Tab-separated table of C-alpha atoms in Angstrom:
chain	number	residue	atom	x	y	z
A	158	MET	CA	29.360	98.909	-145.540
A	159	LEU	CA	27.813	102.391	-145.760
A	160	SER	CA	25.226	101.350	-143.217
A	161	ASP	CA	27.992	101.228	-140.588
A	162	ALA	CA	29.425	104.633	-141.396
A	163	GLY	CA	30.923	104.975	-137.916
A	164	GLN	CA	33.769	102.734	-139.094
A	165	PHE	CA	34.965	105.483	-141.438
A	166	TYR	CA	36.032	109.054	-140.849
A	167	GLY	CA	37.587	112.077	-142.573
A	168	PRO	CA	41.241	113.112	-143.095
A	169	GLN	CA	43.847	111.550	-140.824
A	170	GLY	CA	46.440	113.107	-138.530
A	171	ALA	CA	46.383	116.275	-136.412
A	172	ASP	CA	44.893	118.405	-139.197
A	173	GLY	CA	42.317	115.727	-139.901
A	174	ASP	CA	41.301	115.542	-136.234
A	175	ARG	CA	40.962	119.318	-136.119
A	176	LEU	CA	38.811	119.325	-139.244
A	177	GLU	CA	36.585	116.593	-137.823
A	178	ASP	CA	36.145	118.569	-134.583
A	179	GLU	CA	35.304	121.742	-136.487
A	180	PHE	CA	32.900	119.829	-138.699
A	181	ARG	CA	31.029	118.524	-135.651
A	182	ILE	CA	30.857	122.020	-134.150
A	183	LEU	CA	29.464	123.452	-137.378
A	184	ARG	CA	26.839	120.728	-137.649
A	185	ARG	CA	25.736	121.385	-134.070
A	186	ALA	CA	25.635	125.130	-134.764
A	187	THR	CA	23.046	124.698	-137.505
A	188	ALA	CA	21.311	121.560	-136.214
A	189	ASN	CA	18.356	123.465	-134.780
A	190	SER	CA	17.708	125.461	-137.973
A	191	LEU	CA	17.817	122.298	-140.081
A	192	SER	CA	16.068	119.932	-137.666
A	193	VAL	CA	12.938	118.054	-138.689
A	194	ARG	CA	10.915	120.156	-136.236
A	195	ARG	CA	12.186	123.476	-137.584
A	196	VAL	CA	11.796	122.385	-141.200
A	197	ARG	CA	8.179	121.350	-140.564
A	198	GLN	CA	7.511	124.820	-139.210
A	199	LEU	CA	8.727	126.199	-142.538
A	200	ARG	CA	6.210	124.144	-144.538
A	201	PRO	CA	3.566	126.914	-144.902
A	202	ARG	CA	6.223	129.321	-146.154
A	203	ILE	CA	7.656	126.727	-148.557
A	204	GLU	CA	4.144	126.060	-149.886
A	205	GLU	CA	3.706	129.797	-150.411
A	206	LEU	CA	7.010	130.073	-152.283
A	207	VAL	CA	6.164	127.073	-154.495
A	208	SER	CA	2.714	128.500	-155.276
A	209	LEU	CA	4.236	131.816	-156.317
A	210	ARG	CA	6.600	130.024	-158.710
A	211	LEU	CA	3.709	127.962	-160.105
A	212	ASP	CA	1.804	131.205	-160.724
A	213	GLN	CA	4.717	132.364	-162.870
A	214	LEU	CA	4.848	129.023	-164.672
A	215	GLU	CA	1.141	129.235	-165.502
A	216	ALA	CA	1.418	132.855	-166.649
A	217	ALA	CA	4.333	132.013	-168.957
A	218	GLY	CA	2.721	129.094	-170.790
A	219	PRO	CA	1.866	126.678	-172.044
A	220	PRO	CA	4.480	125.801	-173.095
A	221	ALA	CA	6.899	126.976	-170.420
A	222	ASP	CA	10.351	126.080	-169.118
A	223	LEU	CA	9.813	124.401	-165.753
A	224	HIS	CA	13.557	124.430	-165.083
A	225	ALA	CA	13.915	128.203	-165.422
A	226	LEU	CA	10.629	129.090	-163.708
A	227	LEU	CA	10.500	126.552	-160.867
A	228	ALA	CA	13.426	124.145	-160.434
A	229	GLU	CA	16.197	126.735	-160.626
A	230	PRO	CA	14.814	129.689	-158.611
A	231	LEU	CA	12.818	127.894	-155.912
A	232	PRO	CA	15.675	126.263	-153.919
A	233	VAL	CA	17.372	129.643	-153.559
A	234	ASP	CA	14.116	131.078	-152.219
A	235	VAL	CA	13.901	128.283	-149.645
A	236	VAL	CA	17.511	128.127	-148.462
A	237	CYS	CA	17.715	131.920	-148.207
A	238	GLU	CA	14.565	131.809	-146.072
A	239	LEU	CA	16.297	129.313	-143.798
A	240	LEU	CA	19.597	131.188	-143.625
A	241	GLY	CA	18.002	134.593	-143.174
A	242	VAL	CA	19.145	136.194	-146.442
A	243	PRO	CA	17.069	139.233	-147.507
A	244	ALA	CA	14.658	138.535	-150.368
A	245	ALA	CA	16.061	141.426	-152.408
A	246	ASP	CA	19.435	139.667	-152.725
A	247	ARG	CA	18.235	136.252	-153.898
A	248	ASP	CA	18.527	136.806	-157.639
A	249	GLU	CA	22.245	137.498	-157.208
A	250	PHE	CA	22.572	134.413	-155.003
A	251	ARG	CA	20.993	132.289	-157.699
A	252	VAL	CA	23.664	133.360	-160.186
A	253	TRP	CA	26.558	132.920	-157.758
A	254	THR	CA	25.536	129.480	-156.519
A	255	ALA	CA	24.959	128.287	-160.074
A	256	ASP	CA	28.412	129.512	-161.126
A	257	VAL	CA	30.221	127.789	-158.235
A	258	VAL	CA	29.756	124.317	-159.755
A	259	TYR	CA	31.116	125.030	-163.255
A	260	LEU	CA	34.342	123.150	-162.648
A	261	ALA	CA	35.353	123.415	-166.304
A	262	GLU	CA	35.541	127.210	-165.856
A	263	PRO	CA	37.743	127.801	-162.768
A	264	ASP	CA	37.783	131.597	-163.147
A	265	ARG	CA	33.984	131.593	-163.025
A	266	VAL	CA	34.022	129.445	-159.873
A	267	ILE	CA	36.609	131.606	-158.114
A	268	ASP	CA	34.716	134.796	-158.969
A	269	ALA	CA	31.426	133.367	-157.650
A	270	LEU	CA	33.036	132.134	-154.422
A	271	GLY	CA	34.592	135.558	-153.885
A	272	LYS	CA	31.239	137.292	-154.325
A	273	LEU	CA	29.503	134.903	-151.944
A	274	ASN	CA	32.259	135.380	-149.369
A	275	ASP	CA	32.174	139.175	-149.717
A	276	TYR	CA	28.407	139.206	-149.263
A	277	MET	CA	28.234	136.826	-146.309
A	278	ARG	CA	30.733	138.672	-144.085
A	279	PRO	CA	28.762	141.923	-143.717
A	280	LEU	CA	25.467	140.001	-143.545
A	281	MET	CA	26.753	137.961	-140.603
A	282	ALA	CA	28.053	141.166	-139.004
A	283	ARG	CA	24.495	142.533	-139.174
A	284	LYS	CA	23.222	139.334	-137.518
A	285	ARG	CA	25.467	140.079	-134.531
A	286	VAL	CA	23.642	143.371	-134.024
A	287	HIS	CA	20.199	142.184	-135.112
A	288	PRO	CA	19.896	138.453	-134.313
A	289	ALA	CA	17.029	136.464	-135.794
A	290	ASP	CA	15.625	132.936	-135.772
A	291	ASP	CA	17.773	131.660	-138.639
A	292	ALA	CA	20.841	129.557	-139.400
A	293	LEU	CA	23.211	132.507	-139.872
A	294	THR	CA	22.401	133.842	-136.414
A	295	GLU	CA	23.185	130.418	-134.936
A	296	LEU	CA	26.547	130.445	-136.711
A	297	VAL	CA	27.263	133.927	-135.369
A	298	ARG	CA	26.505	132.792	-131.811
A	299	THR	CA	28.853	129.835	-132.215
A	300	GLN	CA	31.576	132.195	-133.406
A	301	GLN	CA	30.942	134.602	-130.522
A	302	ALA	CA	31.338	131.680	-128.110
A	303	GLY	CA	34.852	131.174	-129.464
A	304	LEU	CA	34.170	127.733	-130.923
A	305	ILE	CA	34.913	128.711	-134.540
A	306	ASP	CA	36.541	131.682	-136.239
A	307	GLU	CA	34.922	134.077	-138.702
A	308	ASN	CA	36.502	132.481	-141.771
A	309	LEU	CA	35.060	129.081	-140.915
A	310	ALA	CA	31.640	130.538	-140.131
A	311	VAL	CA	31.555	132.277	-143.521
A	312	LEU	CA	32.785	129.144	-145.307
A	313	TRP	CA	30.043	127.040	-143.702
A	314	SER	CA	27.353	129.583	-144.562
A	315	VAL	CA	28.441	129.483	-148.222
A	316	ALA	CA	28.504	125.683	-148.136
A	317	LEU	CA	24.950	125.570	-146.760
A	318	LEU	CA	23.733	127.921	-149.449
A	319	PHE	CA	25.405	125.930	-152.198
A	320	ALA	CA	24.336	122.505	-150.925
A	321	GLY	CA	20.778	123.618	-150.308
A	322	HIS	CA	20.432	125.066	-153.778
A	323	VAL	CA	22.241	123.213	-156.526
A	324	THR	CA	21.433	119.619	-155.607
A	325	THR	CA	17.732	120.392	-155.113
A	326	VAL	CA	17.561	122.106	-158.502
A	327	THR	CA	18.798	118.892	-160.089
A	328	ARG	CA	16.404	116.641	-158.145
A	329	ILE	CA	13.333	118.696	-159.039
A	330	GLY	CA	14.099	118.309	-162.747
A	331	THR	CA	14.956	114.607	-162.684
A	332	GLY	CA	12.041	113.931	-160.330
A	333	VAL	CA	9.537	115.552	-162.664
A	334	LEU	CA	10.911	113.498	-165.568
A	335	HIS	CA	10.456	110.243	-163.649
A	336	LEU	CA	6.925	111.153	-162.589
A	337	LEU	CA	5.931	112.122	-166.125
A	338	ALA	CA	7.152	108.719	-167.298
A	339	HIS	CA	5.072	106.898	-164.647
A	340	PRO	CA	1.574	108.452	-164.684
A	341	GLU	CA	-0.109	105.758	-162.578
A	342	GLN	CA	2.408	106.102	-159.770
A	343	ARG	CA	2.206	109.870	-160.094
A	344	ARG	CA	-1.537	109.744	-159.437
A	345	GLU	CA	-1.059	107.320	-156.535
A	346	MET	CA	1.534	109.656	-155.032
A	347	LEU	CA	-1.170	112.245	-154.396
A	348	SER	CA	-3.338	109.880	-152.342
A	349	GLY	CA	-1.668	110.638	-149.013
A	350	PRO	CA	1.389	112.031	-147.198
A	351	ASP	CA	2.989	108.635	-146.566
A	352	LEU	CA	2.994	107.699	-150.239
A	353	LEU	CA	4.189	111.177	-151.173
A	354	ALA	CA	7.152	110.787	-148.808
A	355	ALA	CA	7.877	107.313	-150.209
A	356	THR	CA	7.786	108.729	-153.746
A	357	VAL	CA	10.365	111.383	-152.921
A	358	ASP	CA	12.725	108.828	-151.397
A	359	GLU	CA	12.356	106.537	-154.414
A	360	LEU	CA	13.057	109.486	-156.718
A	361	LEU	CA	16.152	110.339	-154.689
A	362	ARG	CA	17.327	106.747	-154.924
A	363	VAL	CA	16.897	106.290	-158.690
A	364	SER	CA	18.285	109.693	-159.694
A	365	GLN	CA	21.704	109.461	-158.034
A	366	GLN	CA	23.785	108.154	-160.946
A	367	ASP	CA	25.436	111.541	-161.423
A	368	LEU	CA	26.839	111.749	-157.886
A	369	GLY	CA	30.601	111.761	-157.529
A	370	LEU	CA	32.855	109.923	-155.091
A	371	VAL	CA	33.186	110.584	-151.374
A	372	TRP	CA	36.461	109.726	-149.669
A	373	ARG	CA	36.851	108.439	-146.126
A	374	TRP	CA	39.529	106.654	-144.073
A	375	ALA	CA	38.830	103.386	-142.297
A	376	ALA	CA	38.878	103.784	-138.511
A	377	VAL	CA	39.133	100.017	-137.935
A	378	ASP	CA	39.682	96.898	-140.021
A	379	VAL	CA	36.529	96.235	-142.067
A	380	GLU	CA	35.734	92.872	-143.685
A	381	THR	CA	33.935	93.133	-147.040
A	382	ARG	CA	33.093	90.643	-149.742
A	383	GLY	CA	35.869	92.203	-151.784
A	384	GLY	CA	38.488	91.669	-149.118
A	385	LEU	CA	39.860	93.399	-146.046
A	386	ILE	CA	39.941	97.170	-145.664
A	387	LYS	CA	42.617	97.913	-143.097
A	388	ALA	CA	42.445	100.691	-140.515
A	389	GLY	CA	43.863	103.850	-142.076
A	390	ASP	CA	43.121	102.823	-145.666
A	391	LEU	CA	41.567	105.414	-147.950
A	392	VAL	CA	38.130	104.332	-149.185
A	393	LEU	CA	36.140	105.908	-152.026
A	394	PHE	CA	32.376	105.617	-151.643
A	395	ALA	CA	30.209	105.875	-154.756
A	396	ASN	CA	26.857	106.962	-153.333
A	397	GLY	CA	25.133	106.925	-156.707
A	398	PRO	CA	25.860	103.292	-157.655
A	399	ALA	CA	25.208	102.282	-154.032
A	400	CYS	CA	21.614	103.447	-154.503
A	401	LEU	CA	21.334	101.007	-157.425
A	402	ASP	CA	22.913	98.008	-155.691
A	403	PRO	CA	20.853	94.939	-156.732
A	404	THR	CA	21.712	93.158	-153.480
A	405	ALA	CA	19.983	95.953	-151.567
A	406	TYR	CA	17.260	96.894	-154.060
A	407	PRO	CA	15.714	94.148	-156.233
A	408	GLU	CA	15.409	95.383	-159.829
A	409	PRO	CA	17.188	98.589	-158.809
A	410	ASP	CA	16.532	100.452	-162.074
A	411	ARG	CA	12.772	100.014	-161.688
A	412	PHE	CA	10.959	103.061	-160.298
A	413	ASP	CA	8.512	101.804	-157.662
A	414	ILE	CA	6.993	104.069	-155.017
A	415	HIS	CA	5.685	100.976	-153.177
A	416	ARG	CA	9.174	99.512	-152.834
A	417	GLU	CA	9.950	98.036	-149.433
A	418	GLN	CA	13.537	98.970	-148.774
A	419	GLY	CA	15.983	100.106	-146.172
A	420	PRO	CA	17.380	103.637	-146.182
A	421	HIS	CA	19.217	104.748	-149.321
A	422	THR	CA	22.525	106.602	-149.388
A	423	ALA	CA	21.478	109.654	-151.405
A	424	PHE	CA	22.207	111.828	-148.347
A	425	GLY	CA	25.233	109.842	-147.204
A	426	ALA	CA	25.192	108.024	-143.868
A	427	GLY	CA	26.314	108.149	-140.268
A	428	PRO	CA	28.023	111.268	-138.852
A	429	HIS	CA	28.364	112.694	-142.366
A	430	LEU	CA	24.655	112.421	-143.218
A	431	CYS	CA	23.641	115.527	-145.175
A	432	VAL	CA	22.676	118.185	-142.635
A	433	GLY	CA	19.933	119.445	-144.975
A	434	ALA	CA	18.256	116.084	-145.605
A	435	ALA	CA	15.002	117.020	-143.838
A	436	LEU	CA	14.751	120.290	-145.754
A	437	ALA	CA	15.413	118.637	-149.120
A	438	ARG	CA	12.788	115.947	-148.503
A	439	LEU	CA	10.115	118.432	-147.475
A	440	GLU	CA	10.888	120.809	-150.321
A	441	LEU	CA	10.608	118.046	-152.911
A	442	GLN	CA	7.383	116.750	-151.371
A	443	VAL	CA	5.787	120.188	-151.549
A	444	VAL	CA	6.983	120.778	-155.109
A	445	PHE	CA	5.700	117.484	-156.530
A	446	GLU	CA	2.387	117.616	-154.678
A	447	LEU	CA	1.492	121.197	-155.588
A	448	LEU	CA	2.829	120.918	-159.145
A	449	PHE	CA	0.819	117.843	-160.115
A	450	ARG	CA	-2.330	118.895	-158.276
A	451	ARG	CA	-2.316	122.188	-160.127
A	452	PHE	CA	-1.240	120.741	-163.479
A	453	PRO	CA	-2.610	117.169	-163.590
A	454	GLY	CA	-2.149	117.092	-167.362
A	455	LEU	CA	1.494	118.197	-167.245
A	456	ARG	CA	3.638	116.647	-169.978
A	457	LEU	CA	6.836	117.315	-171.908
A	458	ALA	CA	6.546	119.883	-174.663
A	459	VAL	CA	9.451	118.320	-176.594
A	460	PRO	CA	10.643	114.725	-177.156
A	461	GLU	CA	12.583	113.518	-174.122
A	462	GLU	CA	15.603	112.645	-176.255
A	463	SER	CA	15.944	116.314	-177.250
A	464	LEU	CA	16.353	117.530	-173.660
A	465	ARG	CA	19.727	119.111	-172.963
A	466	TRP	CA	21.773	118.109	-169.915
A	467	ARG	CA	24.610	119.910	-168.150
A	468	ASP	CA	28.058	118.455	-168.745
A	469	SER	CA	30.105	121.110	-166.941
A	470	GLN	CA	28.376	121.082	-163.585
A	471	LEU	CA	29.329	119.143	-160.472
A	472	THR	CA	25.852	117.741	-159.951
A	473	GLY	CA	24.680	117.386	-163.549
A	474	GLY	CA	21.031	118.127	-164.211
A	475	LEU	CA	18.935	119.644	-166.958
A	476	LEU	CA	19.566	122.884	-168.795
A	477	GLU	CA	15.874	123.260	-169.537
A	478	LEU	CA	12.610	121.377	-169.089
A	479	PRO	CA	9.923	122.540	-171.557
A	480	VAL	CA	6.455	121.419	-170.442
A	481	THR	CA	2.869	121.943	-171.438
A	482	TRP	CA	-0.500	121.034	-169.900
């Protein structure tokens, strides 16, 4: 059903149509900055950023906390590079984007969103005067063309920062855990770019259990094995369990980088496919390749059962990842 995502759409009615139109405009506004071509051009810079974080990891240990020294700070470095956020401001961004997902602490979330909003407005004003080759400048141009207003441009810039940071933090940690538990496949992963790319997609597929629900409305009647979904019905998609569907993935819980499979739903599907999918894939490929080439003997510094996981964050993930080598 997810493979034919064109049969489903967002909120209904006049407001829903307006939101869908604005969503399409925003995606087009940042499509160039997040395209496969543009992301590939960023690879040397991403490799440089990863290497700098690995230098810090090596200097701190062994043992060292891979979460605090690599998984948590790196995605902010990368997404700020893409957006055009000054390097001097990235430590603050890391705190704000981390705070946004603490749903159990609404005051903390509201405060972080306010700080992100207050920062983005003057930054985008500077982009109007000093345009650059970055995603924020593209948003500013779309606003200047009268296609979106300032509030929506700021909201989208905050959403890009959040989405490009928090989810990648989680996937670096869970990906490292899976690779440590499968040393033979980890070594095979380093044999070539195709197998490295396949490894990242398999890691994305098997580590999606913590994803929440996505709601859509049926645009037409849809026949499923569970019955008929009528046009206009609200449908909740569970992307995480969909990635572990045994009818789509034989032995779905088995981690297998040689798996022959169709596309997974970790990034969604159709018109709502994650706009940062290409960036996330490349970032994870660079992280896992450089990490395990530099530290081939990497291993957990504590028993896996003692690792602490977040229970108050939207995307889950580890609180720490002590490693040695």
